Short mmCIF file of C-alpha atoms in Angstrom, two decimals:
data_model
loop_
_atom_site.label_atom_id
_atom_site.label_comp_id
_atom_site.label_asym_id
_atom_site.label_seq_id
_atom_site.Cartn_x
_atom_site.Cartn_y
_atom_site.Cartn_z
CA UNK A 1 -2.38 45.69 -70.10
CA UNK A 2 -2.38 42.21 -71.79
CA UNK A 3 0.87 41.62 -70.25
CA UNK A 4 -0.36 42.45 -66.89
CA UNK A 5 -2.81 39.84 -67.23
CA UNK A 6 -0.30 37.17 -67.40
CA UNK A 7 2.02 38.35 -64.70
CA UNK A 8 2.71 35.23 -62.29
CA UNK A 9 1.09 35.40 -58.75
CA UNK A 10 4.20 35.42 -56.65
CA UNK A 11 3.09 37.61 -53.70
CA UNK A 12 0.96 36.80 -50.69
CA UNK A 13 -2.57 38.14 -50.58
CA UNK A 14 -3.13 40.97 -49.07
CA UNK A 15 -5.45 41.64 -45.93
CA UNK A 16 -7.87 43.34 -47.94
CA UNK A 17 -7.74 40.39 -50.56
CA UNK A 18 -8.27 38.04 -47.62
CA UNK A 19 -11.42 39.92 -46.35
CA UNK A 20 -12.85 40.11 -49.74
CA UNK A 21 -12.86 36.41 -50.18
CA UNK A 22 -13.95 35.70 -46.66
CA UNK A 23 -16.91 37.97 -47.31
CA UNK A 24 -17.73 35.93 -50.27
CA UNK A 25 -17.39 32.59 -48.28
CA UNK A 26 -14.30 31.60 -50.14
CA UNK A 27 -12.18 30.22 -47.13
CA UNK A 28 -10.02 27.58 -46.46
CA UNK A 29 -12.19 24.44 -45.59
CA UNK A 30 -12.09 20.68 -45.20
CA UNK A 31 -15.34 19.01 -45.62
CA UNK A 32 -13.76 15.94 -44.13
CA UNK A 33 -13.48 17.57 -40.34
CA UNK A 34 -17.13 18.15 -39.75
CA UNK A 35 -18.04 14.75 -41.38
CA UNK A 36 -15.15 13.01 -39.16
CA UNK A 37 -16.31 14.63 -35.90
CA UNK A 38 -20.06 13.85 -36.42
CA UNK A 39 -19.29 10.71 -36.62
CA UNK A 40 -16.86 10.26 -33.79
CA UNK A 41 -19.48 12.30 -31.52
CA UNK A 42 -22.78 10.05 -32.72
CA UNK A 43 -20.19 6.96 -31.79
CA UNK A 44 -19.64 8.39 -28.40
CA UNK A 45 -23.37 9.44 -27.49
CA UNK A 46 -24.50 5.89 -28.71
CA UNK A 47 -21.58 4.62 -26.43
CA UNK A 48 -22.58 6.23 -23.72
CA UNK A 49 -26.55 6.12 -23.99
CA UNK A 50 -27.18 2.80 -25.79
CA UNK A 51 -28.14 1.14 -22.55
CA UNK A 52 -30.69 3.96 -22.08
CA UNK A 53 -31.82 3.82 -25.34
CA UNK A 54 -32.25 0.02 -25.61
CA UNK A 55 -34.03 0.50 -22.32
CA UNK A 56 -36.59 3.04 -23.46
CA UNK A 57 -37.14 0.96 -26.87
CA UNK A 58 -38.15 -1.84 -25.08
CA UNK A 59 -40.26 -0.07 -22.58
CA UNK A 60 -42.06 1.47 -25.50
CA UNK A 61 -42.45 -2.06 -27.19
CA UNK A 62 -43.85 -3.46 -23.83
CA UNK A 63 -46.09 -0.45 -23.52
CA UNK A 64 -47.39 -1.01 -27.31
CA UNK A 65 -47.94 -4.10 -27.35
CA UNK A 66 -49.80 -4.37 -24.08
CA UNK A 67 -52.23 -1.74 -25.23
CA UNK A 68 -52.48 -2.78 -28.57
CA UNK A 69 -55.63 -4.31 -28.07
CA UNK A 70 -57.37 -0.75 -26.75
CA UNK A 71 -56.36 0.76 -30.43
CA UNK A 72 -58.75 1.54 -32.71
CA UNK A 73 -58.17 1.77 -36.83
CA UNK A 74 -59.59 5.15 -37.01
CA UNK A 75 -58.35 8.42 -37.99
CA UNK A 76 -58.21 9.56 -34.39
CA UNK A 77 -56.48 6.19 -33.23
CA UNK A 78 -53.85 6.50 -36.48
CA UNK A 79 -53.23 10.04 -35.60
CA UNK A 80 -52.64 9.07 -31.85
CA UNK A 81 -50.15 6.38 -32.59
CA UNK A 82 -48.42 8.24 -35.53
CA UNK A 83 -47.69 10.82 -33.01
CA UNK A 84 -47.09 8.45 -30.24
CA UNK A 85 -44.25 6.68 -32.08
CA UNK A 86 -43.09 10.29 -33.26
CA UNK A 87 -42.44 11.59 -29.82
CA UNK A 88 -40.59 8.51 -28.82
CA UNK A 89 -38.38 8.72 -31.27
CA UNK A 90 -37.54 12.39 -30.80
CA UNK A 91 -37.11 11.81 -27.30
CA UNK A 92 -34.76 8.64 -27.84
CA UNK A 93 -32.57 10.32 -30.84
CA UNK A 94 -32.51 13.69 -29.37
CA UNK A 95 -29.05 13.12 -27.70
CA UNK A 96 -27.66 11.76 -31.02
CA UNK A 97 -29.31 14.81 -32.92
CA UNK A 98 -27.96 17.38 -30.69
CA UNK A 99 -24.56 15.65 -30.91
CA UNK A 100 -24.25 15.74 -34.36
CA UNK A 101 -25.59 19.36 -34.57
CA UNK A 102 -22.99 20.71 -31.96
CA UNK A 103 -20.16 18.42 -33.94
CA UNK A 104 -21.07 20.22 -37.42
CA UNK A 105 -20.87 23.57 -36.01
CA UNK A 106 -17.66 22.73 -34.11
CA UNK A 107 -15.76 21.26 -37.23
CA UNK A 108 -16.83 24.57 -38.95
CA UNK A 109 -15.89 26.86 -36.41
CA UNK A 110 -12.64 25.16 -35.87
CA UNK A 111 -11.47 25.92 -39.23
CA UNK A 112 -12.71 29.48 -39.93
CA UNK A 113 -14.62 30.85 -37.03
CA UNK A 114 -17.34 32.75 -37.00
CA UNK A 115 -18.82 33.74 -40.77
CA UNK A 116 -22.05 34.87 -41.58
CA UNK A 117 -22.31 35.41 -45.48
CA UNK A 118 -25.38 35.16 -48.06
CA UNK A 119 -23.01 35.18 -51.10
CA UNK A 120 -22.87 31.36 -51.62
CA UNK A 121 -26.50 30.94 -51.86
CA UNK A 122 -26.83 33.70 -54.76
CA UNK A 123 -27.82 31.79 -57.75
CA UNK A 124 -24.99 31.45 -60.27
CA UNK A 125 -26.34 30.83 -63.81
CA UNK A 126 -23.18 30.48 -65.23
CA UNK A 127 -23.04 26.85 -63.30
CA UNK A 128 -25.80 25.54 -65.58
CA UNK A 129 -23.72 25.94 -68.43
CA UNK A 130 -23.06 21.79 -69.16
CA UNK A 131 -20.00 22.65 -71.04
CA UNK A 132 -18.42 24.14 -67.95
CA UNK A 133 -19.78 21.60 -65.92
CA UNK A 134 -18.47 19.10 -67.85
CA UNK A 135 -14.88 20.65 -67.82
CA UNK A 136 -15.36 20.68 -63.81
CA UNK A 137 -16.32 17.11 -63.75
CA UNK A 138 -13.13 15.81 -65.52
CA UNK A 139 -11.01 18.45 -64.07
CA UNK A 140 -7.54 17.78 -62.46
CA UNK A 141 -8.98 18.47 -59.29
CA UNK A 142 -12.09 16.45 -59.83
CA UNK A 143 -9.26 13.63 -60.40
CA UNK A 144 -7.27 14.53 -57.26
CA UNK A 145 -10.62 14.37 -55.54
CA UNK A 146 -11.38 10.70 -56.68
CA UNK A 147 -7.90 9.61 -55.77
CA UNK A 148 -8.20 10.93 -52.30
CA UNK A 149 -11.57 9.10 -51.83
CA UNK A 150 -10.21 5.90 -53.33
CA UNK A 151 -7.11 6.39 -50.71
CA UNK A 152 -9.47 6.91 -48.01
CA UNK A 153 -11.47 3.90 -48.49
CA UNK A 154 -8.26 1.82 -48.89
CA UNK A 155 -6.94 2.99 -45.68
CA UNK A 156 -10.67 2.62 -43.70
CA UNK A 157 -10.71 -0.92 -44.99
CA UNK A 158 -7.80 -2.26 -44.08
CA UNK A 159 -8.17 -0.95 -40.47
CA UNK A 160 -11.47 -2.47 -40.73
CA UNK A 161 -9.65 -5.61 -41.80
CA UNK A 162 -7.10 -5.55 -38.89
CA UNK A 163 -9.53 -5.01 -36.46
CA UNK A 164 -11.84 -8.15 -37.76
CA UNK A 165 -8.68 -10.33 -37.76
CA UNK A 166 -8.11 -10.32 -34.15
CA UNK A 167 -11.86 -11.11 -33.73
CA UNK A 168 -11.50 -13.82 -36.24
CA UNK A 169 -10.86 -16.67 -33.58
CA UNK A 170 -14.07 -15.90 -31.74
CA UNK A 171 -16.33 -16.26 -34.76
CA UNK A 172 -16.61 -20.27 -34.60
CA UNK A 173 -17.49 -20.01 -30.89
CA UNK A 174 -20.64 -17.54 -31.63
CA UNK A 175 -22.61 -21.07 -32.78
CA UNK A 176 -23.13 -21.87 -29.48
CA UNK A 177 -24.06 -18.53 -28.18
CA UNK A 178 -27.68 -16.95 -27.63
CA UNK A 179 -29.16 -14.61 -29.94
CA UNK A 180 -28.50 -11.74 -27.45
CA UNK A 181 -24.76 -12.68 -26.75
CA UNK A 182 -24.26 -12.51 -30.45
CA UNK A 183 -25.81 -9.29 -30.72
CA UNK A 184 -23.55 -7.87 -28.05
CA UNK A 185 -20.50 -9.39 -29.94
CA UNK A 186 -21.60 -7.78 -33.04
CA UNK A 187 -22.27 -4.44 -31.32
CA UNK A 188 -18.81 -4.68 -29.81
CA UNK A 189 -17.12 -5.57 -32.95
CA UNK A 190 -18.75 -2.95 -34.63
CA UNK A 191 -18.01 -0.16 -32.08
CA UNK A 192 -14.47 -1.24 -32.07
CA UNK A 193 -14.17 -1.02 -35.88
CA UNK A 194 -16.09 2.23 -36.17
CA UNK A 195 -13.62 3.53 -33.07
CA UNK A 196 -10.69 2.80 -34.85
CA UNK A 197 -11.92 4.11 -38.09
CA UNK A 198 -12.85 7.47 -36.68
CA UNK A 199 -9.30 8.28 -35.76
CA UNK A 200 -7.80 7.45 -38.72
CA UNK A 201 -10.40 9.45 -40.60
CA UNK A 202 -9.79 12.27 -38.05
CA UNK A 203 -5.95 12.03 -39.28
CA UNK A 204 -6.59 12.07 -42.78
CA UNK A 205 -9.04 14.82 -42.41
CA UNK A 206 -6.35 17.19 -40.65
CA UNK A 207 -4.20 16.23 -43.56
CA UNK A 208 -6.95 17.20 -45.84
CA UNK A 209 -7.41 20.60 -44.08
CA UNK A 210 -3.48 21.05 -44.40
CA UNK A 211 -3.86 20.43 -48.25
CA UNK A 212 -6.95 22.68 -48.74
CA UNK A 213 -5.20 25.68 -46.83
CA UNK A 214 -2.30 25.27 -48.95
CA UNK A 215 -4.55 25.10 -52.40
CA UNK A 216 -6.32 28.32 -50.59
CA UNK A 217 -2.96 30.37 -50.00
CA UNK A 218 -1.96 29.29 -53.75
CA UNK A 219 -5.33 30.28 -55.21
CA UNK A 220 -5.17 33.60 -53.22
CA UNK A 221 -1.84 34.93 -54.13
CA UNK A 222 -1.63 38.35 -56.65
CA UNK A 223 0.70 39.41 -59.01
CA UNK A 224 2.89 42.62 -58.22
CA UNK A 225 0.57 44.37 -60.53
CA UNK A 226 -2.76 43.64 -58.58
CA UNK A 227 -0.91 44.73 -55.28
CA UNK A 228 -0.07 48.01 -56.77
CA UNK A 229 -3.85 48.36 -58.07
CA UNK A 230 -4.97 47.51 -54.79
CA UNK A 231 -2.78 50.14 -53.23
CA UNK A 232 -3.94 52.74 -55.59
CA UNK A 233 -7.50 52.01 -54.86
CA UNK A 234 -7.13 52.07 -51.30
CA UNK A 235 -4.69 54.98 -51.16
CA UNK A 236 -5.38 56.57 -54.47
CA UNK A 237 -3.15 57.32 -57.49
CA UNK A 238 0.41 58.25 -56.02
CA UNK A 239 0.48 60.81 -59.20
CA UNK A 240 -3.02 62.55 -58.06
CA UNK A 241 -1.62 62.41 -54.26
CA UNK A 242 1.58 64.08 -55.42
CA UNK A 243 -0.62 66.49 -57.48
CA UNK A 244 -2.66 67.39 -54.32
CA UNK A 245 0.27 67.79 -52.02
CA UNK A 246 2.02 70.18 -54.71
CA UNK A 247 -1.05 72.23 -54.99
CA UNK A 248 -1.32 72.16 -50.81
CA UNK A 249 2.17 73.36 -50.55
CA UNK A 250 1.52 75.97 -53.29
CA UNK A 251 -1.51 77.38 -51.30
CA UNK A 252 0.62 77.29 -47.88
CA UNK A 253 3.30 79.01 -49.60
CA UNK A 254 0.94 81.77 -51.03
CA UNK A 255 -0.64 82.37 -47.92
CA UNK A 256 2.99 82.51 -46.47
CA UNK A 257 3.77 85.24 -48.65
CA UNK A 258 0.95 87.43 -48.03
CA UNK A 259 2.02 87.62 -44.50
CA UNK A 260 5.34 88.79 -45.54
CA UNK A 261 4.00 92.40 -45.74
CA UNK A 262 2.55 92.48 -42.44
CA UNK A 263 5.91 91.30 -40.65
CA UNK A 264 8.19 93.68 -38.70
CA UNK A 265 11.43 92.28 -39.45
CA UNK A 266 13.00 89.88 -41.89
CA UNK A 267 15.99 87.96 -40.37
CA UNK A 268 18.24 86.77 -43.15
CA UNK A 269 21.61 84.36 -43.04
CA UNK A 270 22.20 86.44 -45.11
CA UNK A 271 21.32 85.06 -48.45
CA UNK A 272 20.26 81.21 -47.86
CA UNK A 273 17.80 81.69 -45.24
CA UNK A 274 15.00 84.29 -44.18
CA UNK A 275 12.56 84.35 -41.24
CA UNK A 276 9.84 86.76 -41.11
CA UNK A 277 8.80 87.87 -37.70
CA UNK A 278 5.57 90.13 -36.46
CA UNK A 279 4.96 91.43 -32.98
CA UNK A 280 3.80 94.92 -33.37
CA UNK A 281 0.31 94.15 -34.76
CA UNK A 282 -1.58 93.99 -31.75
CA UNK A 283 -1.21 94.42 -27.68
CA UNK A 284 -2.64 90.87 -27.11
CA UNK A 285 0.61 89.02 -28.81
CA UNK A 286 2.23 87.59 -25.97
CA UNK A 287 5.63 87.18 -27.97
CA UNK A 288 6.83 87.62 -31.52
CA UNK A 289 5.68 84.95 -33.85
CA UNK A 290 7.12 83.44 -37.30
CA UNK A 291 5.01 84.41 -39.98
CA UNK A 292 7.00 83.10 -42.75
CA UNK A 293 10.66 81.50 -43.47
CA UNK A 294 12.03 79.75 -46.19
CA UNK A 295 15.50 78.65 -47.76
CA UNK A 296 16.99 78.93 -51.11
CA UNK A 297 14.58 80.16 -53.69
CA UNK A 298 12.13 80.74 -51.37
CA UNK A 299 14.32 82.85 -48.98
CA UNK A 300 14.86 85.12 -52.17
CA UNK A 301 11.08 85.32 -52.79
CA UNK A 302 10.49 86.20 -49.04
CA UNK A 303 13.30 89.18 -49.23
CA UNK A 304 12.10 90.52 -52.60
CA UNK A 305 8.58 90.75 -50.93
CA UNK A 306 10.18 92.86 -47.93
CA UNK A 307 11.70 94.78 -50.09
CA UNK A 308 9.13 95.85 -51.82
CA UNK A 309 6.75 96.66 -49.05
CA UNK A 310 9.75 98.34 -46.61
CA UNK A 311 9.91 95.22 -44.40
CA UNK A 312 13.31 95.85 -42.74
CA UNK A 313 15.61 93.00 -43.37
CA UNK A 314 18.52 92.35 -40.66
CA UNK A 315 21.30 90.18 -41.20
CA UNK A 316 21.79 87.79 -37.83
CA UNK A 317 23.13 84.35 -38.98
CA UNK A 318 22.82 82.32 -35.83
CA UNK A 319 19.30 83.85 -34.99
CA UNK A 320 18.17 83.21 -38.54
CA UNK A 321 19.55 79.71 -38.11
CA UNK A 322 18.10 79.02 -34.87
CA UNK A 323 14.48 80.34 -35.96
CA UNK A 324 14.60 78.35 -38.95
CA UNK A 325 15.40 75.06 -37.38
CA UNK A 326 13.20 75.13 -34.42
CA UNK A 327 10.19 77.44 -34.72
CA UNK A 328 7.48 76.48 -36.89
CA UNK A 329 5.12 78.97 -38.94
CA UNK A 330 2.39 80.32 -36.97
CA UNK A 331 4.33 79.82 -33.55
CA UNK A 332 5.74 81.88 -30.97
CA UNK A 333 9.31 82.18 -30.50
CA UNK A 334 10.52 80.21 -27.60
CA UNK A 335 11.61 82.16 -24.42
CA UNK A 336 15.31 81.46 -24.94
CA UNK A 337 15.28 83.90 -28.04
CA UNK A 338 13.20 86.68 -26.17
CA UNK A 339 16.38 88.79 -25.63
CA UNK A 340 18.05 88.61 -28.87
CA UNK A 341 14.64 88.86 -30.90
CA UNK A 342 14.08 92.01 -28.53
CA UNK A 343 17.63 93.64 -29.60
CA UNK A 344 16.62 93.06 -33.28
CA UNK A 345 13.18 94.43 -33.08
CA UNK A 346 14.53 97.25 -30.96
CA UNK A 347 16.83 98.06 -33.75
CA UNK A 348 14.03 98.02 -36.26
CA UNK A 349 11.47 100.10 -34.65
CA UNK A 350 14.34 102.68 -33.60
CA UNK A 351 14.64 103.15 -37.35
CA UNK A 352 11.22 103.26 -38.81
CA UNK A 353 9.28 104.56 -35.74
CA UNK A 354 11.39 106.53 -33.23
CA UNK A 355 8.84 108.15 -31.20
CA UNK A 356 6.92 104.56 -30.87
CA UNK A 357 9.96 102.02 -30.31
CA UNK A 358 10.45 102.69 -26.64
CA UNK A 359 6.85 102.04 -25.89
CA UNK A 360 6.87 98.94 -28.16
CA UNK A 361 9.90 97.40 -26.62
CA UNK A 362 8.50 97.66 -23.02
CA UNK A 363 6.11 95.18 -24.38
CA UNK A 364 8.98 92.35 -25.02
CA UNK A 365 9.08 89.57 -22.56
CA UNK A 366 12.71 90.11 -22.53
CA UNK A 367 12.33 93.85 -21.52
CA UNK A 368 9.60 93.00 -18.78
CA UNK A 369 11.88 90.20 -17.66
CA UNK A 370 14.93 92.69 -17.08
CA UNK A 371 12.84 95.15 -15.43
#
């Protein structure tokens, strides 16, 4: 078992392994995609609603200062003022909050679909171990995260620099502009920087998701022994299943051998095949049926049991081969064999019961067809 634990994980994860990992909340996910979508959608909401938000803000300020003399610094007055400001902020910021909520849901749904699990919320006390925390802090994965963060900052900073560089010649002209025009220019440049940065961050987030997907598939790989163990758990131990099948075959063979003494005739090949037929047990039987058949050693056993109980043996090589290959145990013979089997049964009944064989043969389908 010690050698099995060090086997290389070279095999792709099985569907069951993937399902178990998903139920535990272990999925391929990049934290950058929801963040970028939140920033991008928030920026778009601000872009299309900024004029409305600014108008609402100025309207509220005019209302507030126009009725400032009516306010009283009492408990009721302060409570009224607090809820009024809260109501205004909730109404103005509702489009932004809605956009952030939709972006967060969309960013996770695009990556992992719908997933509901409480496994990540389960307390794990091993995370409180300071030694393990120190190892995670200075692990290779943490170092890689640091490098990606530095690279992202450098790329975003370079994009912002290029954006401002194109506006650099317009900066001296701001000294002669009004405050409102300066604010408009600042907002326009800020929006341009954020807009370009968002698209760069989106590309980086997609690349990060590809890396996380690759890392997830690598961590989820299984060794050949793990696949074998999973197969045993799902399907059962092959040795136990083989033993069960062997026992089932023995039980079926025992039942088949118990039916041989009740047969009317055993048709042989003469030594390799043996097929036992039963027909005269009851008046309701529509056609003869095969109650036992076998080849090789089992054929010898069937013949021995038949001889012991006085069941006639009839050698008919073509009929034995046809019955053995085409008719299963418990099935009636096909109509094409009615005549051949009727001749065999007529011969058997004539030997065993001379006084009854004519009446029995009349019940055979082949005899009725001839009549």
